[in-house]
Backbone as CSV, one residue per row, in Angstrom:
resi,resn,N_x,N_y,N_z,CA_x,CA_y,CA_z,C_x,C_y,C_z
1,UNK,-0.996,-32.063,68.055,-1.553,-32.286,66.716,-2.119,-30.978,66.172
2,UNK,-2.872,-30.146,67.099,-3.158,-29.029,66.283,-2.537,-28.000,66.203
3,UNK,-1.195,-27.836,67.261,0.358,-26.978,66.810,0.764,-27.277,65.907
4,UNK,0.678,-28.980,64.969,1.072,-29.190,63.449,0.455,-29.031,62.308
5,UNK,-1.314,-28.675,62.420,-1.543,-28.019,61.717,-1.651,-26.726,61.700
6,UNK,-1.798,-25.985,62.635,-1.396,-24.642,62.609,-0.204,-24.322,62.260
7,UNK,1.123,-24.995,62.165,1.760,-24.555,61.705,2.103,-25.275,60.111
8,UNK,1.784,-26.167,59.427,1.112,-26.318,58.469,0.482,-25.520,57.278
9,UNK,-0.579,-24.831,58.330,-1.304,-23.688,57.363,-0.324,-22.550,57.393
10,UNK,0.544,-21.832,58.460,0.889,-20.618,58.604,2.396,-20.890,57.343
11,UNK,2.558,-22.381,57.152,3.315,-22.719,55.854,2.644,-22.155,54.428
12,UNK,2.005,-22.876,54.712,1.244,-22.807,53.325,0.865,-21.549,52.657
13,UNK,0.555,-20.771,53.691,0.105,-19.280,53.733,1.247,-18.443,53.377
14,UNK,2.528,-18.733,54.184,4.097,-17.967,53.863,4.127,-18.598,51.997
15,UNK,4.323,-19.696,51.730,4.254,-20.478,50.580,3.500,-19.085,49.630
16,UNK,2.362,-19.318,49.622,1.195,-18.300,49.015,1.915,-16.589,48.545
17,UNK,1.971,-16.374,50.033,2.358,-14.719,50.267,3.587,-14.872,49.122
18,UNK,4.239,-15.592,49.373,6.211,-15.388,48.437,5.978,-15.397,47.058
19,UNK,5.063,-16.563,46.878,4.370,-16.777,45.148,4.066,-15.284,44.529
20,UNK,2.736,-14.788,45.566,2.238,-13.687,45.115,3.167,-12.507,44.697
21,UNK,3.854,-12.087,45.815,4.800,-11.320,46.343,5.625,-11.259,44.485
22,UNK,6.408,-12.513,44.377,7.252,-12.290,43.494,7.025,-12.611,42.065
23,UNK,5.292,-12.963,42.010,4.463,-12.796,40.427,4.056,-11.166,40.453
24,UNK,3.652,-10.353,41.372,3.759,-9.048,41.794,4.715,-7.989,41.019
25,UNK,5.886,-8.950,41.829,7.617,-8.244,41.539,7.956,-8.106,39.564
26,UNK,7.332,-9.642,39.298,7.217,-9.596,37.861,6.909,-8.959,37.045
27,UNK,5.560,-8.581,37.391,4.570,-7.775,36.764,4.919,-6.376,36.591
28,UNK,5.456,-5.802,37.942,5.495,-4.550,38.075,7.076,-4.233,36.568
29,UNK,7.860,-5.259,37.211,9.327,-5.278,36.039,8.912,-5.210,35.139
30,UNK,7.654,-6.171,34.077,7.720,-5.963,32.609,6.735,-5.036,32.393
31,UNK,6.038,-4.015,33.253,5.333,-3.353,33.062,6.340,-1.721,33.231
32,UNK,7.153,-1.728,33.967,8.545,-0.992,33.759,9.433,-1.057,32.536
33,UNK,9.439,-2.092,31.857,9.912,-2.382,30.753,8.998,-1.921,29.486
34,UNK,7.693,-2.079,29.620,6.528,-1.647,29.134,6.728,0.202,28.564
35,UNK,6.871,0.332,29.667,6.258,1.959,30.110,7.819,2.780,28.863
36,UNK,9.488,1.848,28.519,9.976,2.523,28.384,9.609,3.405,26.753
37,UNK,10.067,4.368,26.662,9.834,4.849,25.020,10.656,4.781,24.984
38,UNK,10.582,4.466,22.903,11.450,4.277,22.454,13.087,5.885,22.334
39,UNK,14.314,4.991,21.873,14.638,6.348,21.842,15.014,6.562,20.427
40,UNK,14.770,7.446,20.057,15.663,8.099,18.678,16.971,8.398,18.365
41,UNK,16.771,7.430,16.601,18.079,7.241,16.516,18.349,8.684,15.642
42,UNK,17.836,9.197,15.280,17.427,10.175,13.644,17.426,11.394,14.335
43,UNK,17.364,12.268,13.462,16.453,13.389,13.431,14.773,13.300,13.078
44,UNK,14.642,12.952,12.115,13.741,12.415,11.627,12.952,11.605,12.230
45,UNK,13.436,10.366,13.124,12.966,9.394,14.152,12.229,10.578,14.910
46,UNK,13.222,11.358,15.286,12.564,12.124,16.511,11.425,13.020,16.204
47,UNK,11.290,13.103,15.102,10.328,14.069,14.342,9.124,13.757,14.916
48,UNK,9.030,12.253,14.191,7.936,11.755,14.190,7.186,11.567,15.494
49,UNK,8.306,10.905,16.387,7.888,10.187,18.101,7.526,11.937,18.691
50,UNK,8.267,13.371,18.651,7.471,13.710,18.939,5.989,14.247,18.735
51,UNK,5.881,14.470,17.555,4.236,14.561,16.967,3.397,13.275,17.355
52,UNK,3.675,12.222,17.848,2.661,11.152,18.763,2.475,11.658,19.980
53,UNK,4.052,11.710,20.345,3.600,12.675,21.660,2.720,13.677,22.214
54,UNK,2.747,14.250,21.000,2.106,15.961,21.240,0.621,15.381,20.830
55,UNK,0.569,14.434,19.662,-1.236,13.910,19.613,-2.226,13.347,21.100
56,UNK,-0.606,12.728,21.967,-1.419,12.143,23.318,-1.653,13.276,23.803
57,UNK,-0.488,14.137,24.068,-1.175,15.249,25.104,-1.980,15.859,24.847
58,UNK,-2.640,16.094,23.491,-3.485,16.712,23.172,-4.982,16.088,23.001
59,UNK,-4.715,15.265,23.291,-5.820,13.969,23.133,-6.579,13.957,21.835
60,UNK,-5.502,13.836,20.556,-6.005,13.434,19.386,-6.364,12.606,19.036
61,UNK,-6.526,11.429,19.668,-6.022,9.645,19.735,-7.524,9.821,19.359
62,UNK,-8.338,9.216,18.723,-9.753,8.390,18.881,-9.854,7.207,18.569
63,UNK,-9.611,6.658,19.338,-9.634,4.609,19.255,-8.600,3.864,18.589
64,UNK,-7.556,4.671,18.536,-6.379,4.683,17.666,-5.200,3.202,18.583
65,UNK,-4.522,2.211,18.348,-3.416,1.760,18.613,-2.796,2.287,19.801
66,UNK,-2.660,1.581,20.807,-2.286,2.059,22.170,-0.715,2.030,21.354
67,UNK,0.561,3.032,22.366,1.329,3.128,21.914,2.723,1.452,21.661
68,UNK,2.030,0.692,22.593,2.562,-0.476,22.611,2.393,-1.251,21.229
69,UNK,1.098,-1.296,20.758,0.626,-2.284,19.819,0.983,-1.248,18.324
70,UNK,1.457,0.233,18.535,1.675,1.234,17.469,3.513,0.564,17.407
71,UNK,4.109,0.419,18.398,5.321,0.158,18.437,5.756,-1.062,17.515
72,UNK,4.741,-2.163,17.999,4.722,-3.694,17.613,4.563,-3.534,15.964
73,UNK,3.600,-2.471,15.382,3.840,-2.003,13.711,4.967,-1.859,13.867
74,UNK,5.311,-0.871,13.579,6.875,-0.325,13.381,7.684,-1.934,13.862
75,UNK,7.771,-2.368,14.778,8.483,-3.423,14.567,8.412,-4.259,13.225
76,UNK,7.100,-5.022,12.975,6.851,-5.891,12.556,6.881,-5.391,10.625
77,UNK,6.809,-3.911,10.483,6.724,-3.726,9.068,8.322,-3.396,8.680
78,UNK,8.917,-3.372,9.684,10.807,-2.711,9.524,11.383,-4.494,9.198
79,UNK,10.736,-5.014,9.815,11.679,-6.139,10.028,11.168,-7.112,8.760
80,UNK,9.696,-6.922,8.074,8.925,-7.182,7.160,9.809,-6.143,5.530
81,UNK,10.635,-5.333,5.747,11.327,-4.776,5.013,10.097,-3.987,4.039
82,UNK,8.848,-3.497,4.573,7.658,-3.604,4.211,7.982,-2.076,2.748
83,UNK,7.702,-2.224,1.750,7.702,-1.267,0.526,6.247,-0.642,0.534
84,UNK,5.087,-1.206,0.652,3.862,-1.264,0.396,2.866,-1.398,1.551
85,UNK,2.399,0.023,2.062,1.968,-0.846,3.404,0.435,-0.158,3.206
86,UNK,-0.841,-1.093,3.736,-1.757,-0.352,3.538,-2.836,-0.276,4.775
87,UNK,-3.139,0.705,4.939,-3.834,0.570,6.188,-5.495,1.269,6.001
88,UNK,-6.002,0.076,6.871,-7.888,0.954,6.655,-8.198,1.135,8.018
89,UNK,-8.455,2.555,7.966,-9.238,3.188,9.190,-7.793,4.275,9.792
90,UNK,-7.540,5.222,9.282,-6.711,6.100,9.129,-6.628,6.598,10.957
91,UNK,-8.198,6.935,11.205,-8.934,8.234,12.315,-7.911,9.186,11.869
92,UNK,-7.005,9.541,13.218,-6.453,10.791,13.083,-4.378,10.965,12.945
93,UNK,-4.351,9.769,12.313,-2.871,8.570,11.933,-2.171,8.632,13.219
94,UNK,-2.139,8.056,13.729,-1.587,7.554,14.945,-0.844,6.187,14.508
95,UNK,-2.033,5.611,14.148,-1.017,4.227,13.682,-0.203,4.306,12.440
96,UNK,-0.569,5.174,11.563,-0.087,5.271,10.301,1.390,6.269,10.476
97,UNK,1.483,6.692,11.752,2.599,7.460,12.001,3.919,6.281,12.800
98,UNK,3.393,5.075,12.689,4.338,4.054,13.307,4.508,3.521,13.090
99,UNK,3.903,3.455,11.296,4.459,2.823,10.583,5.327,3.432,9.485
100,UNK,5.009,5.080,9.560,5.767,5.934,9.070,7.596,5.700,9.323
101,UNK,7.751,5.030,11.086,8.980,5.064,11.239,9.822,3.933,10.599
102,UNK,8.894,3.231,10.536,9.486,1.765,9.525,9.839,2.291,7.915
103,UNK,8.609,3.014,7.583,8.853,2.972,6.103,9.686,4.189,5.954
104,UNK,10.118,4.784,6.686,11.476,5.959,6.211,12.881,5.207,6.239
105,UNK,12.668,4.140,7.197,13.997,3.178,6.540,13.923,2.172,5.838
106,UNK,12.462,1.731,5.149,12.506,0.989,4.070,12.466,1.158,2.857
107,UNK,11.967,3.176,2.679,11.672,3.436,1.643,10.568,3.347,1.161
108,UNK,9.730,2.887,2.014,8.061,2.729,1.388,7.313,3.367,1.828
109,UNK,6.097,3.010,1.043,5.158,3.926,0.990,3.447,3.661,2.085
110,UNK,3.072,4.451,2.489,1.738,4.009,3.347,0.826,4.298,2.317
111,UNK,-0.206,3.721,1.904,-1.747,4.278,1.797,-2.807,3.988,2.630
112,UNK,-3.271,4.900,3.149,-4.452,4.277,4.523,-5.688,5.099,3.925
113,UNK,-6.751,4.994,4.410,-8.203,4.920,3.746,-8.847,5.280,5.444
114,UNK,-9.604,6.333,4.898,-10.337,7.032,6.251,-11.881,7.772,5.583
115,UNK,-12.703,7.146,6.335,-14.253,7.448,6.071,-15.061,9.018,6.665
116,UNK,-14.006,9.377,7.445,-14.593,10.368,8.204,-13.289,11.814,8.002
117,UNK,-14.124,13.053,7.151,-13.267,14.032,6.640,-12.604,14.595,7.653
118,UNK,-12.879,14.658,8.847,-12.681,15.687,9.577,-11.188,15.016,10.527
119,UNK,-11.307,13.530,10.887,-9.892,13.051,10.979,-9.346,12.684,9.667
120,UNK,-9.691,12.308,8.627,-8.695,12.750,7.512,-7.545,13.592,7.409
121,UNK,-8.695,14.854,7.436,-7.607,16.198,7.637,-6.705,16.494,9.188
122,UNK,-7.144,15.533,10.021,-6.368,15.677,10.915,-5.167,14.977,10.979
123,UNK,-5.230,14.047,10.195,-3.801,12.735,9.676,-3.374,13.293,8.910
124,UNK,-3.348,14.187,8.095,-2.891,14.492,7.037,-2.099,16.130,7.759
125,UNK,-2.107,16.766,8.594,-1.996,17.672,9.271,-0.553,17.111,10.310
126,UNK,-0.934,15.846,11.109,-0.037,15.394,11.326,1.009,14.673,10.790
127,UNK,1.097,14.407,9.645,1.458,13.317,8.535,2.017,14.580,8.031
128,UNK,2.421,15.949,8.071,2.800,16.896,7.338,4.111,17.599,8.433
129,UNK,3.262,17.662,9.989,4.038,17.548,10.912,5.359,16.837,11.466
130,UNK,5.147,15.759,10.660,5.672,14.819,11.206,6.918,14.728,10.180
131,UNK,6.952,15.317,8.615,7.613,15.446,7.864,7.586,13.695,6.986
132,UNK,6.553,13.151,6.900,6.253,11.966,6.223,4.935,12.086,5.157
133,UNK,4.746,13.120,5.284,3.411,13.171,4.204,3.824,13.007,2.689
134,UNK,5.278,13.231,1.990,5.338,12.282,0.667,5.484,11.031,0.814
135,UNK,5.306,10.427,1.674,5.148,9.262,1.732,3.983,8.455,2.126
136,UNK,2.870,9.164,2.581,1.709,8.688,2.874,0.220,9.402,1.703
137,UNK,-0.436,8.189,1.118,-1.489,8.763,0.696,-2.669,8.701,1.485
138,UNK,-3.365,9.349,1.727,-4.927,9.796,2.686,-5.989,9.135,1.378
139,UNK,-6.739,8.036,1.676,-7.507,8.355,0.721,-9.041,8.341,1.497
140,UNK,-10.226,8.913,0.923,-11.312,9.389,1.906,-12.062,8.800,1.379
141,UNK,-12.950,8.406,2.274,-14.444,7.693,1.326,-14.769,6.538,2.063
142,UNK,-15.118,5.669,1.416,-15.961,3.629,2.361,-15.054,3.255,1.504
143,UNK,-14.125,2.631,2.481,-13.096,1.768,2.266,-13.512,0.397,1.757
144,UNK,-14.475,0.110,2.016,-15.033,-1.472,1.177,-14.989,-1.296,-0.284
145,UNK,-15.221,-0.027,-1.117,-15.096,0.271,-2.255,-13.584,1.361,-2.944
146,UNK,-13.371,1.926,-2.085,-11.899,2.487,-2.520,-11.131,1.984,-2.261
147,UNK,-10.707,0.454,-1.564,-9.855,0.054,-1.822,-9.382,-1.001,-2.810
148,UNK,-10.861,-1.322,-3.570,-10.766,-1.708,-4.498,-9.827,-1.466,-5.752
149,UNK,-9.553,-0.123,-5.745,-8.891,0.859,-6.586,-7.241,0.170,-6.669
150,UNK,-7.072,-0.926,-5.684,-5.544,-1.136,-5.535,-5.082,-2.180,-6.497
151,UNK,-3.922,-2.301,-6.868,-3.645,-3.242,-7.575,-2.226,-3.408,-7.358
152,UNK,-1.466,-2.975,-6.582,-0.035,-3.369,-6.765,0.601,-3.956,-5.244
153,UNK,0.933,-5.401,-5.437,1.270,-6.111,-4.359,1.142,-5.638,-2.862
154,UNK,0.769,-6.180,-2.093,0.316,-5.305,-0.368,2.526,-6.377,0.235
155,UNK,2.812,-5.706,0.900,3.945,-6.145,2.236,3.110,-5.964,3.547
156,UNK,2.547,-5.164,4.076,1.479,-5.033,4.693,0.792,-4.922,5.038
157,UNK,-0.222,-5.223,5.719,-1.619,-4.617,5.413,-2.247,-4.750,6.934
158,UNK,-3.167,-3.442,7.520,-3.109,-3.274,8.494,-4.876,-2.967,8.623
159,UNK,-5.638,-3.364,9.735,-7.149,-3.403,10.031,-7.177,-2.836,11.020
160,UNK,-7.956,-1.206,11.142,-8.438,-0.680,12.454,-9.281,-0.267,12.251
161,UNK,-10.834,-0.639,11.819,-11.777,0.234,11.032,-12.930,-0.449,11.396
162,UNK,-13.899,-0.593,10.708,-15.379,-1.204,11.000,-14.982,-2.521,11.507
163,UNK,-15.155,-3.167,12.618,-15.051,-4.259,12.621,-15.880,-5.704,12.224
164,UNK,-17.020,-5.298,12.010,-17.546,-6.013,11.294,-17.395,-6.229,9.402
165,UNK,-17.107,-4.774,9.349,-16.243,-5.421,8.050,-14.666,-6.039,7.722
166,UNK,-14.164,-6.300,8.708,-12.519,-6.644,8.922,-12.569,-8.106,7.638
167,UNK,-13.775,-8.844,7.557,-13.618,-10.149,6.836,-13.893,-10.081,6.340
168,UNK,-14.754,-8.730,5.471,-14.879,-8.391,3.830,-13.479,-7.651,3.458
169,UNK,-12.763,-7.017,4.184,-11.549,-6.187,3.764,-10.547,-7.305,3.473
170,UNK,-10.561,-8.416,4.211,-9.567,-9.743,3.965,-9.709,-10.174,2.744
171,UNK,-11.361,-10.484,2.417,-11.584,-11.328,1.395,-11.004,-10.540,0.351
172,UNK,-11.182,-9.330,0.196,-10.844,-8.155,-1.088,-9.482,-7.976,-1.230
173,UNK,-8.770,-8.056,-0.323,-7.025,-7.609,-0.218,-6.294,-8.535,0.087
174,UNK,-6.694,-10.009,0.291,-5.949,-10.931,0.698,-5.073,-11.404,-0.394
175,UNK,-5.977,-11.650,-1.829,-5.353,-11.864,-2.976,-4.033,-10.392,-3.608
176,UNK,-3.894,-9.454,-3.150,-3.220,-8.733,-3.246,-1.637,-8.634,-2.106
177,UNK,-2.665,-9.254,-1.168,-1.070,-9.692,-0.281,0.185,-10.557,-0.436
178,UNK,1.385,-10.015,-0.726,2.112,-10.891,-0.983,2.714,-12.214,-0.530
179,UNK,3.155,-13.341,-0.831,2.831,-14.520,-0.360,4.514,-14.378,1.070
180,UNK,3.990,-14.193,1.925,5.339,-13.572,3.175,5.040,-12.383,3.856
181,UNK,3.777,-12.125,2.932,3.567,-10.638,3.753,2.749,-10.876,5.318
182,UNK,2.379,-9.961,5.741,1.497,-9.830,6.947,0.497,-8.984,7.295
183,UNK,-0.607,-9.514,7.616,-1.679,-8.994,8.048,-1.879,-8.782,9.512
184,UNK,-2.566,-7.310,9.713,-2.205,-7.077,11.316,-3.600,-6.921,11.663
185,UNK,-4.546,-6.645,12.783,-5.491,-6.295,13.150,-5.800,-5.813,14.485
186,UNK,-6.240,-5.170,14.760,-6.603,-4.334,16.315,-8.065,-4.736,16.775
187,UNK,-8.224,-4.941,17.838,-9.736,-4.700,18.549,-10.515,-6.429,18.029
188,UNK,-9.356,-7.789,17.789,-10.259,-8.762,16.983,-10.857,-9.338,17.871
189,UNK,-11.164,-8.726,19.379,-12.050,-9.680,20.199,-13.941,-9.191,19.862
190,UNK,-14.090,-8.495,18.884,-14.997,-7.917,18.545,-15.179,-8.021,17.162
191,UNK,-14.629,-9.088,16.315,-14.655,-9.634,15.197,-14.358,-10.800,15.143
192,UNK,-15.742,-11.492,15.701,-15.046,-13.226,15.479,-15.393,-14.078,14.132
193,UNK,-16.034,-13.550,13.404,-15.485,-13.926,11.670,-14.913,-13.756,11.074
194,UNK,-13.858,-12.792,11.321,-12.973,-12.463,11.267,-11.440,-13.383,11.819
195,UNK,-11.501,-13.407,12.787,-10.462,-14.754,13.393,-11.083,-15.979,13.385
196,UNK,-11.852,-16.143,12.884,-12.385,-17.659,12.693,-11.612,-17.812,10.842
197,UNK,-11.862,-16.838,10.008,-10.967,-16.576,9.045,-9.638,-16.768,8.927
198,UNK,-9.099,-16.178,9.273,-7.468,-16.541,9.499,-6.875,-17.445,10.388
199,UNK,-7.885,-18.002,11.138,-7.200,-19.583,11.962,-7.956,-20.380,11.287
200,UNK,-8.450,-20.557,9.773,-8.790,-22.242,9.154,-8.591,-21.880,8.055
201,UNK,-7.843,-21.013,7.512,-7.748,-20.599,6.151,-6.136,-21.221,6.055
202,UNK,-5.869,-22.273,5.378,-4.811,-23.382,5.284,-3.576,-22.110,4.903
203,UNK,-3.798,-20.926,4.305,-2.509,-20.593,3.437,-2.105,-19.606,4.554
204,UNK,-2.522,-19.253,5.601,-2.618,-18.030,6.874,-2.106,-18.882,8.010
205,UNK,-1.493,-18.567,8.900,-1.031,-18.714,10.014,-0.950,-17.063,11.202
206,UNK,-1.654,-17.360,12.019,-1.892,-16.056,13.107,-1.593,-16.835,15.027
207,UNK,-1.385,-15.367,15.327,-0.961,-15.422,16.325,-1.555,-14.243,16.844
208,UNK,-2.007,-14.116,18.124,-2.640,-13.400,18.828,-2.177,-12.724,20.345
209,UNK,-2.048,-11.505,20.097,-1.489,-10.629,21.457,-2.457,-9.348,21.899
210,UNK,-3.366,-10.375,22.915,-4.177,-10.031,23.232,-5.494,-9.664,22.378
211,UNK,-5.692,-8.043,22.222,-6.684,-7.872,21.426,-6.201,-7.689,19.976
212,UNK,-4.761,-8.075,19.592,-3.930,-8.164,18.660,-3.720,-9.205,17.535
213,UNK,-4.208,-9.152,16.543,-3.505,-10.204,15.811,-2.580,-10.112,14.272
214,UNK,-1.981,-10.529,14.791,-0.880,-10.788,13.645,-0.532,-12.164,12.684
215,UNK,-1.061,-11.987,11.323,-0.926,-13.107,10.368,-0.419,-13.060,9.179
216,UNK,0.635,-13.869,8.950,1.262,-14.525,8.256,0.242,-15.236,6.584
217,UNK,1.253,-14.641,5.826,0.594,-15.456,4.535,1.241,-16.164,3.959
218,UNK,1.543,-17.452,3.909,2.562,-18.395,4.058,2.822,-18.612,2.271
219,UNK,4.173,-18.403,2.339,4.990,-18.667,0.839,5.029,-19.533,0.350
C-alpha cells in the first residue's frame, strides 16, 4: 500500500514537472517571437527603425513605449488607415516615431504636444533624423490647454503623458474623435478614472494588453 502511494506521488510529480517543463517551452517560444525586429521594407522604413535604434543605445528613451507596445502603434494606426494622428506627451518621440512608420504609408500627419523644452527639441532632432519631420508637428506647452487649439477630426489619438490627466484629455478630444477611430493609452494601471471611463461609456469599447489599452469609438 505504501509502494502505491509512493508511486502515486512520484506520478503526480512527473505529471507537474512535464506541465511546467512545456508552459516553460512556451514562454521561452513567444518570447523568441517577441524579441524578433521588425524588418524593413523601404528605405525610408529603415530610416526610421534605425534612429529608434540608435535612441535605445543611446538611452534617449524616458518612459517612452517599450518597443513592443511602439510596434502595436504602427500596427494599429496602418491598419486604422490613420490621416490624423495625435499624440500627448511627445518626451523624446519614440512613440511618435512608430507611428511615423504608419503614417508615411498613409500619408498622414502626427501632431504630438510635449510640456518639457528640452525633450521637445530632442523629438524634433530625431523626427528630422529620421527624415519624417514634414510630417510631424511638435507643439510645446500644457497640453490640457493647447490641445484645445484642435479642430479637425482625430483617426487617432494616443495618451502617454500626465496620468492623472489621461480623463480630462478624453473628455476634451473624445468629441473630436472620429466615430471608428481609436484611442490608445500607456501606463493605464496608474489611471483608474481613466479606465473606469472607457469601460461604461456606452459609445467606447476597450480592450486591454497589459499596461495597454486600446479603444474603439463605435460608429
Amino acid at each position: 500500500m505504501k509502494r502505491k502511494g509512493i508511486n502515486r506521488a512520484v506520478l503526480i510529480l512527473t505529471i507537474v514537472l512535464s506541465l511546467w517543463a512545456t508552459a516553460s517551452a512556451q514562454r521561452r517560444q513567444r518570447a523568441a517571437v517577441q524579441s524578433q525586429p521588425p524588418v524593413a521594407k523601404t528605405e525610408a522604413e529603415k530610416r526610421i527603425l534605425g534612429v529608434l535604434d540608435q535612441m535605445v543605445a543611446a538611452r534617449e528613451v524616458y518612459l517612452d513605449v517599450g518597443a513592443e507596445n511602439g510596434r502595436m502603434l504602427r500596427l494599429l494606426a496602418e491598419s486604422a488607415g490613420a490621416k490624423n494622428v495625435v499624440e500627448i506627451g511627445t518626451s523624446t518621440g519614440y512613440s511618435g516615431l512608430w507611428l511615423c512608420l504608419a503614417l508615411q504609408n498613409t500619408g498622414g500627419r502626427l501632431t504630438t504636444f510635449e510640456i518639457d523644452p528640452t525633450r521637445a527639441a530632442q523629438a524634433r532632432k530625431h523626427f528630422e533624423q529620421a527624415g519624417v519631420d514634414g510630417r510631424v508637428t511638435v507643439v510645446l506647452g500644457d497640453a490640457h490647454e493647447t490641445v484645445k487649439r484642435l479642430k479637425d477630426p482625430i483617426d487617432v489619438l494616443f495618451l502617454d503623458a500626465d496620468k492623472e490627466g489621461y480623463k480630462s484629455y478624453l473628455q476634451t478630444l473624445l468629441p473630436l474623435v472620429r466615430p471608428g477611430g481609436l484611442i490608445m493609452a500607456d501606463n493605464v494601471e496608474i489611471a483608474q478614472d481613466y479606465v473606469q471611463a472607457v469601460t461604461t461609456d456606452p459609445q467606447l469599447d476597450t480592450v486591454f494588453f497589459g499596461r495597454f489599452a486600446v479603444t474603439l469609438k463605435k460608429r
